[in-house]
XYZ file of C-alpha atoms in Angstrom:
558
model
C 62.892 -204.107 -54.828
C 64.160 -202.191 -57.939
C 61.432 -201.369 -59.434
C 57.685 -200.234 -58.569
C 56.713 -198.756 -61.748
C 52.832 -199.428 -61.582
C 52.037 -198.656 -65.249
C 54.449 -198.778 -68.339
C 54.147 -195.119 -70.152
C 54.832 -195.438 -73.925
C 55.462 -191.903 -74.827
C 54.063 -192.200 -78.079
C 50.466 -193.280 -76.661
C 49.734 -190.820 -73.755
C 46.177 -191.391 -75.177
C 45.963 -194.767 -73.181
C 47.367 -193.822 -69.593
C 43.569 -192.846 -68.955
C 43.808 -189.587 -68.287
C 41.919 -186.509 -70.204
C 43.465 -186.418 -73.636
C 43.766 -182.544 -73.955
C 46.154 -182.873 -70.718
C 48.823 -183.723 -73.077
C 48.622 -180.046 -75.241
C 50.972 -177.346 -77.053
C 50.479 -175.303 -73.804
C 52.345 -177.945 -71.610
C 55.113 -178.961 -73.873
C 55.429 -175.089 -74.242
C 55.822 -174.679 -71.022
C 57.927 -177.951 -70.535
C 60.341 -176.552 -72.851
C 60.779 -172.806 -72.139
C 61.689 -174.116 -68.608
C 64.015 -176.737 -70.165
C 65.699 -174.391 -72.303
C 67.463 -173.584 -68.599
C 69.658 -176.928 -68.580
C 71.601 -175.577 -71.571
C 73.064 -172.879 -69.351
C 74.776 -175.359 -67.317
C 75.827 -177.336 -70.510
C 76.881 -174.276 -72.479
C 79.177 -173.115 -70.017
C 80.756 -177.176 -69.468
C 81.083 -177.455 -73.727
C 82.340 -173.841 -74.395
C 84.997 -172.872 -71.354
C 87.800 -176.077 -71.772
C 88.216 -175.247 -75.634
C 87.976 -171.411 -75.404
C 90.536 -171.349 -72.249
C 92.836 -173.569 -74.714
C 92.706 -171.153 -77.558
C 95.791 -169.963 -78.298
C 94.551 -166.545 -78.596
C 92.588 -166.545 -75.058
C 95.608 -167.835 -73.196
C 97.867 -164.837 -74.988
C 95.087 -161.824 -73.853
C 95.684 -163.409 -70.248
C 99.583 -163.464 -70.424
C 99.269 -167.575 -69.918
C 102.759 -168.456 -70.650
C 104.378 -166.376 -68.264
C 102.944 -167.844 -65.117
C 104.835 -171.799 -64.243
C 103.387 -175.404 -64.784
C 101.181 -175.359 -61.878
C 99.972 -171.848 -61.439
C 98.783 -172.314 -65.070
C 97.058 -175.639 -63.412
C 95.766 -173.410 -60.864
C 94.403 -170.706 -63.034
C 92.971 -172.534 -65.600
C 90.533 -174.748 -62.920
C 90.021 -171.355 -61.369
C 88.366 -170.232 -64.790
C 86.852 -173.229 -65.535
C 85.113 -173.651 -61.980
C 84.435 -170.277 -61.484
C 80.768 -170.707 -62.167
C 80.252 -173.435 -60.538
C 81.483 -171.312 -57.085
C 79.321 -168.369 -58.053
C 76.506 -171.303 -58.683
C 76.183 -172.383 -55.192
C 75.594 -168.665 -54.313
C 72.586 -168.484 -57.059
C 71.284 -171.697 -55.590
C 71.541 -170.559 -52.033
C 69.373 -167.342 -52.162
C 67.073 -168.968 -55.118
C 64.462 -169.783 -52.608
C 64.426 -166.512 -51.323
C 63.709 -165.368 -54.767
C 60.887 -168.199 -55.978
C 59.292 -168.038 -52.564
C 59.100 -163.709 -52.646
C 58.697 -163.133 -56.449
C 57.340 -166.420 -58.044
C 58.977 -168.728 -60.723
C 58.181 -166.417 -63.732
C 60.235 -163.433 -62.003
C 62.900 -165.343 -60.774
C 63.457 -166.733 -63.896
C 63.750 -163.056 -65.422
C 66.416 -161.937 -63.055
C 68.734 -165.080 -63.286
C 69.160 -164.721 -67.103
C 69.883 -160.827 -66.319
C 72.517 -161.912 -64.243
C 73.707 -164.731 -66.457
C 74.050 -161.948 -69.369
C 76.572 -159.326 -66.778
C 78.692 -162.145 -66.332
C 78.727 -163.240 -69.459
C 79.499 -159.565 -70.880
C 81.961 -158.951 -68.106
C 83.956 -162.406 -69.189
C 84.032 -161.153 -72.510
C 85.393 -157.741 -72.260
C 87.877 -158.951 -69.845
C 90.809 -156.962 -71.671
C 93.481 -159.174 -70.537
C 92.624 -158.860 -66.973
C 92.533 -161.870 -65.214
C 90.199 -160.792 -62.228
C 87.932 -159.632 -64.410
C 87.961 -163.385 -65.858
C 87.475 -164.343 -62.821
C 84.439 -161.987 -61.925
C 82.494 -162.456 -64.803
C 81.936 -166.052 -64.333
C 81.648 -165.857 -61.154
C 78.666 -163.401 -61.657
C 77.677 -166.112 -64.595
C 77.414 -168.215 -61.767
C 74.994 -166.795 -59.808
C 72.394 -167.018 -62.568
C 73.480 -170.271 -64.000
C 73.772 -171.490 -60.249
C 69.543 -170.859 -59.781
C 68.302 -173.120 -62.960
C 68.114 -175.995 -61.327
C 65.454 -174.638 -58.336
C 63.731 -172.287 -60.380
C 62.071 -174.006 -62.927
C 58.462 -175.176 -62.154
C 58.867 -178.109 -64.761
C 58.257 -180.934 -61.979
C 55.285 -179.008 -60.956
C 53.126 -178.398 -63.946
C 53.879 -181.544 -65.358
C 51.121 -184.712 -64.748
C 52.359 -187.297 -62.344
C 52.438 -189.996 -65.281
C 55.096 -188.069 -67.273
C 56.730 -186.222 -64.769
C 60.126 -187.723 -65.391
C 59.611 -187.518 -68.926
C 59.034 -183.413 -68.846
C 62.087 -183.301 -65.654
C 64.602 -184.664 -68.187
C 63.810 -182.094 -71.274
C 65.941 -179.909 -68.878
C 68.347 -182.671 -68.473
C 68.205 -182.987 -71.938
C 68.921 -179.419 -72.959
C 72.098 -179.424 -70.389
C 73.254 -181.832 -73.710
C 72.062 -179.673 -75.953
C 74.218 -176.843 -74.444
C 76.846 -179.118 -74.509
C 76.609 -180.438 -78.128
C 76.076 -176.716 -79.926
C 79.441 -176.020 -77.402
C 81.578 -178.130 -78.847
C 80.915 -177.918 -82.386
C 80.886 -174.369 -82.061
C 84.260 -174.408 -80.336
C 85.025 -176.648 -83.228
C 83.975 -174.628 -85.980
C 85.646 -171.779 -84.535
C 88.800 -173.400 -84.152
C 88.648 -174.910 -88.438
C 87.092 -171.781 -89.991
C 87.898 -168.868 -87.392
C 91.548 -169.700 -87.077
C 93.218 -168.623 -83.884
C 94.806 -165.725 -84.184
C 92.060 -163.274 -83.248
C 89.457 -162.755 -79.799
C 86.583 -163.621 -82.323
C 87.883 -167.414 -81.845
C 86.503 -167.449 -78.338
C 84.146 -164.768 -78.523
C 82.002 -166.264 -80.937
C 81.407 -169.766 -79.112
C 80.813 -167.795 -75.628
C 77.985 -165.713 -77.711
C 76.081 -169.224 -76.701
C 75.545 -167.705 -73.539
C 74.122 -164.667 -74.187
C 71.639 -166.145 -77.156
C 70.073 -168.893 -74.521
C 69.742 -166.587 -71.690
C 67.996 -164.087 -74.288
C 65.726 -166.267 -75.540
C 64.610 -167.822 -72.097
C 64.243 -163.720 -70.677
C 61.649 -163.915 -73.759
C 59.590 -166.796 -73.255
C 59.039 -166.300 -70.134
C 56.078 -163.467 -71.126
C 54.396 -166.601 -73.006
C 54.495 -168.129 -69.740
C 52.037 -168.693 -66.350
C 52.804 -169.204 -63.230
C 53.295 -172.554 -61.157
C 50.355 -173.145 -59.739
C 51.439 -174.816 -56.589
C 53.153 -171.025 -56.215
C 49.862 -169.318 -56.519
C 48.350 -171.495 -53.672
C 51.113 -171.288 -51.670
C 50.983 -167.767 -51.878
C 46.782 -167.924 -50.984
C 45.895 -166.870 -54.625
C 43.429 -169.426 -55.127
C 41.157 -168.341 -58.589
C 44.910 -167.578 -60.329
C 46.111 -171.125 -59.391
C 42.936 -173.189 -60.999
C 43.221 -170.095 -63.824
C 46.962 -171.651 -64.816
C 46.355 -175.236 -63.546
C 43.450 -175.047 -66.113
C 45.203 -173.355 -68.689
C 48.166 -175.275 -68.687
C 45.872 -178.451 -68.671
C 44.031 -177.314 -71.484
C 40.762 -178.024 -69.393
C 37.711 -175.672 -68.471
C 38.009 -174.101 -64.739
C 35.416 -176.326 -63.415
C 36.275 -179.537 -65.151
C 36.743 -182.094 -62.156
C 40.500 -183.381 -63.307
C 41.565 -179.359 -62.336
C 39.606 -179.542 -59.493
C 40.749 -182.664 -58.202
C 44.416 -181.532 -58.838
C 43.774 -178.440 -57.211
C 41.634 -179.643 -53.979
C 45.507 -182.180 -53.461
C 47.190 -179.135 -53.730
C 45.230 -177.469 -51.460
C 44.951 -180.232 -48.762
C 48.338 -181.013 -48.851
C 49.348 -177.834 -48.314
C 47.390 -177.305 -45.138
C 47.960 -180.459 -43.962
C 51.730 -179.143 -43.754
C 50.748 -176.195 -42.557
C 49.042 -177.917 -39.832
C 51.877 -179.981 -39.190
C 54.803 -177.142 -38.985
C 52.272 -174.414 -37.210
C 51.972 -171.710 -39.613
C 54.227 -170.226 -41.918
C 57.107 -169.350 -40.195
C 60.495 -169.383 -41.187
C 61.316 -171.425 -38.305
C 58.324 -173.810 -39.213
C 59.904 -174.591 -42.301
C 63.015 -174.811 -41.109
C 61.663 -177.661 -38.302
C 59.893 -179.476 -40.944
C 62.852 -179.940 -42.838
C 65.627 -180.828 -40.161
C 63.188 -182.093 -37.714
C 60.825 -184.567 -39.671
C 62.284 -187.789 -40.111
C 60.894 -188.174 -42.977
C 62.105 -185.448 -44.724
C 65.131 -185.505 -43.365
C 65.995 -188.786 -44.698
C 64.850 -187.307 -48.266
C 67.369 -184.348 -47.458
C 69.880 -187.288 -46.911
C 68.960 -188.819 -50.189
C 69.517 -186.005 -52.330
C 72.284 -184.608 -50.683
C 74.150 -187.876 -51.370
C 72.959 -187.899 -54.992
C 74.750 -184.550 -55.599
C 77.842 -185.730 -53.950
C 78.627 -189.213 -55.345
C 77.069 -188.242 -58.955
C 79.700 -185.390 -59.354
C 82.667 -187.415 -58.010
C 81.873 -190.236 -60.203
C 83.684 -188.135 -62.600
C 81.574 -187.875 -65.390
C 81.148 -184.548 -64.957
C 84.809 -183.365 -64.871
C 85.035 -185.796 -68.047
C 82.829 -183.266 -69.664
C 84.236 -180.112 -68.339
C 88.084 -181.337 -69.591
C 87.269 -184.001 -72.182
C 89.521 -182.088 -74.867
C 92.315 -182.255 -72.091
C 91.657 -185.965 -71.049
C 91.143 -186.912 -74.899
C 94.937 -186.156 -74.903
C 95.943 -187.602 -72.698
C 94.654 -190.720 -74.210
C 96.492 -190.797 -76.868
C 94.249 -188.093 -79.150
C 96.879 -185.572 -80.791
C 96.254 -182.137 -82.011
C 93.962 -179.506 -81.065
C 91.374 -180.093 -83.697
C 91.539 -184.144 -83.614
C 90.843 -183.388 -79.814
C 87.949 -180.808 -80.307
C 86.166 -183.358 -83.055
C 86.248 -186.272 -80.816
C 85.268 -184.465 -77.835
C 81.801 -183.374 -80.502
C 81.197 -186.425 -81.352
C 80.935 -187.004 -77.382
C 78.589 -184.790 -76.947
C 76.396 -186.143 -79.270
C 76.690 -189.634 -77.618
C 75.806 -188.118 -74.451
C 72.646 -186.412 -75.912
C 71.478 -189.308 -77.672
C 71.636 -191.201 -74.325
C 69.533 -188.283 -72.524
C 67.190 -188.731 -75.186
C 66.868 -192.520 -74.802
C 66.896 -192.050 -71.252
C 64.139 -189.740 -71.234
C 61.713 -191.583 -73.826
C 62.173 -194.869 -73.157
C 63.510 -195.541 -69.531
C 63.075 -193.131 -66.652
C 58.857 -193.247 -67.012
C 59.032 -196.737 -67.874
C 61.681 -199.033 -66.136
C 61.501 -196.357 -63.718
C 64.180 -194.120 -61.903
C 66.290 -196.622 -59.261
C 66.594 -199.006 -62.813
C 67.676 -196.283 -65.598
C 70.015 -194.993 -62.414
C 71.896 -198.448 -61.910
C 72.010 -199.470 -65.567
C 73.555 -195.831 -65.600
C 75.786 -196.571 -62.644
C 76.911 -200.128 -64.484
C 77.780 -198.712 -67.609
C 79.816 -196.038 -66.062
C 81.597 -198.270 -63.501
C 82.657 -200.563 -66.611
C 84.004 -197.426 -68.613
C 86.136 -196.229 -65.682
C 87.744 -199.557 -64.349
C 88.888 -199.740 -68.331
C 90.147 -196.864 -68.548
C 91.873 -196.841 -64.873
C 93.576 -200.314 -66.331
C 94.928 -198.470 -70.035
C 96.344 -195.789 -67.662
C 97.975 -198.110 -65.529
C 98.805 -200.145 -68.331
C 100.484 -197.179 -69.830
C 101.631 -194.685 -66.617
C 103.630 -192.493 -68.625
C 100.374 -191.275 -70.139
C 99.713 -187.914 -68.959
C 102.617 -187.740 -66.764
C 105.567 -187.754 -68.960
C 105.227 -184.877 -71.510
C 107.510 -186.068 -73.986
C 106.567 -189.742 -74.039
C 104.543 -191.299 -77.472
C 102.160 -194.004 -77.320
C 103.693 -197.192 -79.157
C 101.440 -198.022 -82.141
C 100.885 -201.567 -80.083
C 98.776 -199.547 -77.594
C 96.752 -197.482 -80.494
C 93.816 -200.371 -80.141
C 93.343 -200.138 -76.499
C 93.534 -196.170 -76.654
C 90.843 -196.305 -79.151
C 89.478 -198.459 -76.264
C 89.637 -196.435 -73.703
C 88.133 -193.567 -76.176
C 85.388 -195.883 -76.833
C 84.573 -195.260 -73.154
C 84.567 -192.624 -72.122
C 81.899 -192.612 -74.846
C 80.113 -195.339 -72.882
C 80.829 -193.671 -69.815
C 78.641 -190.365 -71.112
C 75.944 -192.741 -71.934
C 75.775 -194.062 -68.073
C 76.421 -190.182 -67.117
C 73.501 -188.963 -69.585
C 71.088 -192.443 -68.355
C 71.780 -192.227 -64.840
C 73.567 -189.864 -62.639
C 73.026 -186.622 -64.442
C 69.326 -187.125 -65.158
C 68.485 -188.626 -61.730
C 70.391 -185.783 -59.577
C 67.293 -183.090 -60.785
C 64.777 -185.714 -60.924
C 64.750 -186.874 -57.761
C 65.512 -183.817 -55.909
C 62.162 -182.051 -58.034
C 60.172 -184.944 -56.933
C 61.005 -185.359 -53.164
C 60.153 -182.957 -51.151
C 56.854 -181.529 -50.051
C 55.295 -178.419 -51.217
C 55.768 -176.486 -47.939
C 59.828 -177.157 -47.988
C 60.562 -177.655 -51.709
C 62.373 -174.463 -52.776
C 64.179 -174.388 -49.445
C 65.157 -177.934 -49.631
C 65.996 -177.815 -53.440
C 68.082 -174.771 -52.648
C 70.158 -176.308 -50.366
C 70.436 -179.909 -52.428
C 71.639 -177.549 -55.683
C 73.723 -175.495 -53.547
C 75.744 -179.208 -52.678
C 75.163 -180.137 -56.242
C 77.283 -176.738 -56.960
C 79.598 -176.866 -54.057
C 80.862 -180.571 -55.368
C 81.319 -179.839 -59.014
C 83.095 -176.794 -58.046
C 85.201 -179.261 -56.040
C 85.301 -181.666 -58.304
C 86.295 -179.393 -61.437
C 88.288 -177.469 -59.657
C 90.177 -180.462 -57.682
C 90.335 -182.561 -61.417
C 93.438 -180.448 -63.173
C 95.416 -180.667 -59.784
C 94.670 -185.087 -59.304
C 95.838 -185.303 -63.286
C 99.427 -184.081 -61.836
C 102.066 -186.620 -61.734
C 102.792 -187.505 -58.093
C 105.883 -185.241 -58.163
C 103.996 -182.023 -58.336
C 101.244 -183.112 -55.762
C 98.967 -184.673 -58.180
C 97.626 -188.411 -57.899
C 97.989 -188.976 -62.052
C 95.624 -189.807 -64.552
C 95.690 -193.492 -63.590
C 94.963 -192.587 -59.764
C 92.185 -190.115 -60.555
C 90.469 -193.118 -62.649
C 91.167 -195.306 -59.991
C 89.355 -192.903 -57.646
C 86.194 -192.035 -60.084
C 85.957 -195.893 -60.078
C 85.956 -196.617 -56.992
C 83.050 -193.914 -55.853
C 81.116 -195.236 -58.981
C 81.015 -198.850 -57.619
C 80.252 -197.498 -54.009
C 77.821 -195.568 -55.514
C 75.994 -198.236 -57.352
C 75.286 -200.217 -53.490
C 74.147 -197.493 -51.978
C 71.044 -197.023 -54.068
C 69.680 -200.332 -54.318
C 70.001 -200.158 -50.250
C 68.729 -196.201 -49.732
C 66.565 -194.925 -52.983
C 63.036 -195.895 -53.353
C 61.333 -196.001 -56.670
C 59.322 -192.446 -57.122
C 58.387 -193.174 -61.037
C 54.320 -192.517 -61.139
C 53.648 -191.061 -57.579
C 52.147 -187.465 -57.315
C 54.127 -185.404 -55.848
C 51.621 -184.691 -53.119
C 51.207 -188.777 -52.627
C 55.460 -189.569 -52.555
C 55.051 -189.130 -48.466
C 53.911 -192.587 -48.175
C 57.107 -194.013 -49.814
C 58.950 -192.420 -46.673
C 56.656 -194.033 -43.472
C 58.813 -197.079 -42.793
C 62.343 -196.577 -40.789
C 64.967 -195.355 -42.892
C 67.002 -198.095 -43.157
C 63.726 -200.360 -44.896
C 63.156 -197.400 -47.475
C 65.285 -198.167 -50.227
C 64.912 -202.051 -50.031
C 61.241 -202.005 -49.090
C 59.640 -198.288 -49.425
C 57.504 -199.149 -52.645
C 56.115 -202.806 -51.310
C 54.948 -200.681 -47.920
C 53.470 -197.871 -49.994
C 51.343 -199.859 -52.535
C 50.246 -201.832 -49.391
C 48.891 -198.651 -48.621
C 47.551 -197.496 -51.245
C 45.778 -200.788 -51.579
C 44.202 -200.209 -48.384
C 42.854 -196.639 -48.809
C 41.204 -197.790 -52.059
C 39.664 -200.633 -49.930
C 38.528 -197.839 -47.748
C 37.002 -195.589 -49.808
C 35.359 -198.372 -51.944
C 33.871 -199.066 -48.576
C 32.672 -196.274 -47.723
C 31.392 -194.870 -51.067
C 29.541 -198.323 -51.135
C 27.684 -197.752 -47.158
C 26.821 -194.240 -48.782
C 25.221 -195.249 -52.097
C 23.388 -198.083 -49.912
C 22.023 -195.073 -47.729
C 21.137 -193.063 -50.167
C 19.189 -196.315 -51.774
C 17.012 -196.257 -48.402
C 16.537 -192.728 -48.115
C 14.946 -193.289 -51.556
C 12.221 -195.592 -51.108
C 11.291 -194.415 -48.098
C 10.798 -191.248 -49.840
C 8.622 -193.382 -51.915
C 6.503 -194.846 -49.325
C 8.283 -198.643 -49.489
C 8.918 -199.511 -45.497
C 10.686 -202.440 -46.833
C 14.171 -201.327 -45.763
């Protein structure tokens, strides 16, 4: 089954999930969105770089014209991917980083690293390896948002997905201030002079600045602390964060799961060894099929397309049938705005409460329908993108307004199912012993195929003559993985909406091949039977204690 969701969560009644009111507090949302405000450094960098490479002004400090039609295809999805190469460095060693120096530190360091590159990027002086560098070093700090912050961990199981997309929510928010600033630049700024693409790239350095900040206001991930055998810190910022007394028994229940399942993996891998973790990971079925799951997430969410849509939308807005550079940069804002309002939506009203397989396939469906129509226009029209000199016949204007239309609908299934799902998941899956390992190496695939994908996109939008597949192929192609995409999670993802983190084991006993089809039905089964359990047992020991009390009262009448 689809679904699983075992209690409806209205965002705007967190009062009636039956849980301690002051759970819900100023600290958490605080903390919810300082750790957010890390998804805009991936959406910055997709809004700004397109429109700044295509500045007229950009692409004369880099010499531009003098290099042929596909070097310049080469170079500019060089620059734009750049990032993402230097990403799946950050994401690699990120573990090293969260496991050695915590989640407060490691955030520190990436936005230090975010800022060189940045700075580097900027004072390029016309030199295209430094270009080249600076992102790359961008990369390396943007690269380690994903698996450094805690938000999955601090937030309560009932509104975990809820807090998880905030970050996928401020990825859009990146994206949104990106292209309107690109925009504005582009009306007011003219583009004659380096302040036309400095001033949008300035993005950077403000987010990364303010995150370096709030990260003072901020304390540590408790599930850090005990991994780390700091016990009295880790009820000090489970409480805090909670808004609930040290000793109050919803902190110490939270704590004491911690705790046991932590040593219960322990137990499990024999101590702490590198090569424990390692043999959890790789050698647990369990976990390896979860390893499986959100490896194959990464790779058919950023090959769906959507993505590279974002990355080149001014580009692929042309070739549509938009004309002119600031027709093109308007439309592509006006996307991004689409996209955020479906994050939004996505976030409030479906992943907590229709759960996280449905939002994902409704996602999925949406996008599937927007790419087969726009694979057809193309096709319709070949000469689209291919022949430079051809003009779309005003009887087409009506289906390019279609296919406009969308790729507007196709950000909505991006923003509702793909893009929130690929950090959702991947925070939720994984046990505490093996989670920044295993979230290191999911975001270093995540990194590896949008760097593939971004930097493969420019080169399939060729014609056929100079070793592309065309537009119409490349549609063809992000339509087809979309579809395949769409089967192979109602067969292989469970339902994880409403499961503590410590408790999502259970959704991972049966063989993998019954998981995504049955994995819920087996684990409420389960659960059902525990409660039985312990209903039984806390029933024999109140019965006890019932004896031991009259015959401390003299009544033999037991």
């Amino acid at each position: 089954m689809a679904g699983g969701v075992k209690k409806p969560v209205n965002i705007f009644r967190l009062k009636n999930l039956g849980e301690p009111n002051e759970i819900f507090n100023w600290r958490l949302w605080f903390a919810v969105v300082s750790f957010g405000l890390l998804g805009a450094a991936r959406g910055v960098d997709e809004g700004l770089i397109s429109g700044a490479f295509n500045s007229k002004d950009f692409q004369r400090t880099i010499n531009y014209s003098s290099y042929g039609d596909v070097d310049r295809t080469n170079i500019k999805a060089n620059v734009s991917a750049m990032v993402q190469i230097g990403s799946v460095a950050g994401a690699l060693f990120a573990f090293i980083i969260c496991d050695r120096f915590g989640r407060i530190w490691a955030t520190r360091q990436l936005c230090l690293l975010w800022i060189l590159g940045i700075a580097i990027f900027m004072g390029n002086g016309g030199n295209l390896s430094a270009v080249y560098a600076g992102r790359f070093i961008a990369g390396l700090g943007v690269g380690q948002t994903p698996v450094v912050g805690p938000i999955a961990e601090i937030a309560p199981a009932s509104i975990r997905g809820l807090c998880t997309c905030i970050f996928t929510g401020f990825v859009y928010v990146g994206i949104v201030l990106a292209y309107f600033t690109n925009y504005g630049a582009q009306i007011n700024l003219g583009d004659t002079a380096h302040v036309r693409w400095l001033a949008p790239t300035s993005l950077h350095i403000i987010f990364a600045g303010l995150i370096f900040i709030l990260t003072f206001f901020q304390y540590e991930s408790p599930r850090y602390l005990i991994k780390q055998g700091k016990l009295e810190k880790a009820i000090d910022s489970m409480a805090h964060i909670r808004h609930l007394a040290v000793d109050d028994p919803y902190v110490m229940s939270e704590i004491s799961a911690i705790r046991a399942a932590h040593e219960e993996e322990l137990e499990a891998t024999m101590g702490a060894s590198w090569y424990g973790v390692l043999k959890e990971l790789f050698l647990v079925p369990s976990n390896l099929y979860r390893l499986y799951l959100s490896s194959m997430v990464q790779f058919l969410s950023q090959w769906s397309g959507a993505g590279s849509i974002t990355l080149y939308a001014p580009d692929l807005f042309n070739i549509l049938g938009i004309t002119g550079q600031n027709e093109s940069l308007l439309v592509t804002a006006v996307f991004g705005i689409v996209k955020f309002v479906a994050a939004l939506v996505c976030a409030l009203f479906l992943v907590d409460v229709i759960g996280r397989k449905r939002a994902l396939l409704l996602g999925i469906t949406l996008q599937a329908v927007s790419m087969i129509y726009v694979a057809g226009f193309l096709t319709a029209v070949p000469e689209l993108g291919v022949d430079d000199n051809y003009v779309l016949p005003q009887a087409e204007a009506s289906a390019s307004r279609g296919a406009v239309a969308m790729i507007y609908l196709s950000g909505c299934g991006w923003a509702l199912g793909w893009n929130s799902m690929q950090y959702l998941l991947t925070a939720e899956l994984f046990p505490l012993r093996i989670r920044a390992l295993s979230t290191s190496i999911v975001m270093t695939l995540h990194f590896a195929n949008q760097y593939g994908n971004s930097r493969a996109v420019p080169n399939m939008l060729l014609p056929r003559s100079q070793g592309g597949i065309s537009p119409m192929g490349t549609f063809w192609f992000f339509a087809a993985i979309t579809i395949f995409g769409g089967f192979w999670v109602v067969f292989s993802v469970p339902e994880t909406a409403h499961y503590p983190i410590e408790k999502v084991d259970r959704l991972f006993e049966l063989p993998w091949y019954k998981i995504g089809l049955h994995g819920n039905e087996d684990a409420e089964m389960k659960d059902e039977a525990l409660d039985e359990k312990k209903t039984a047992v806390f029933g024999e020991a109140n019965h006890i204690d019932e004896i031991d009390e009259k015959r401390a009262h003299g009544d033999t009448r037991v």
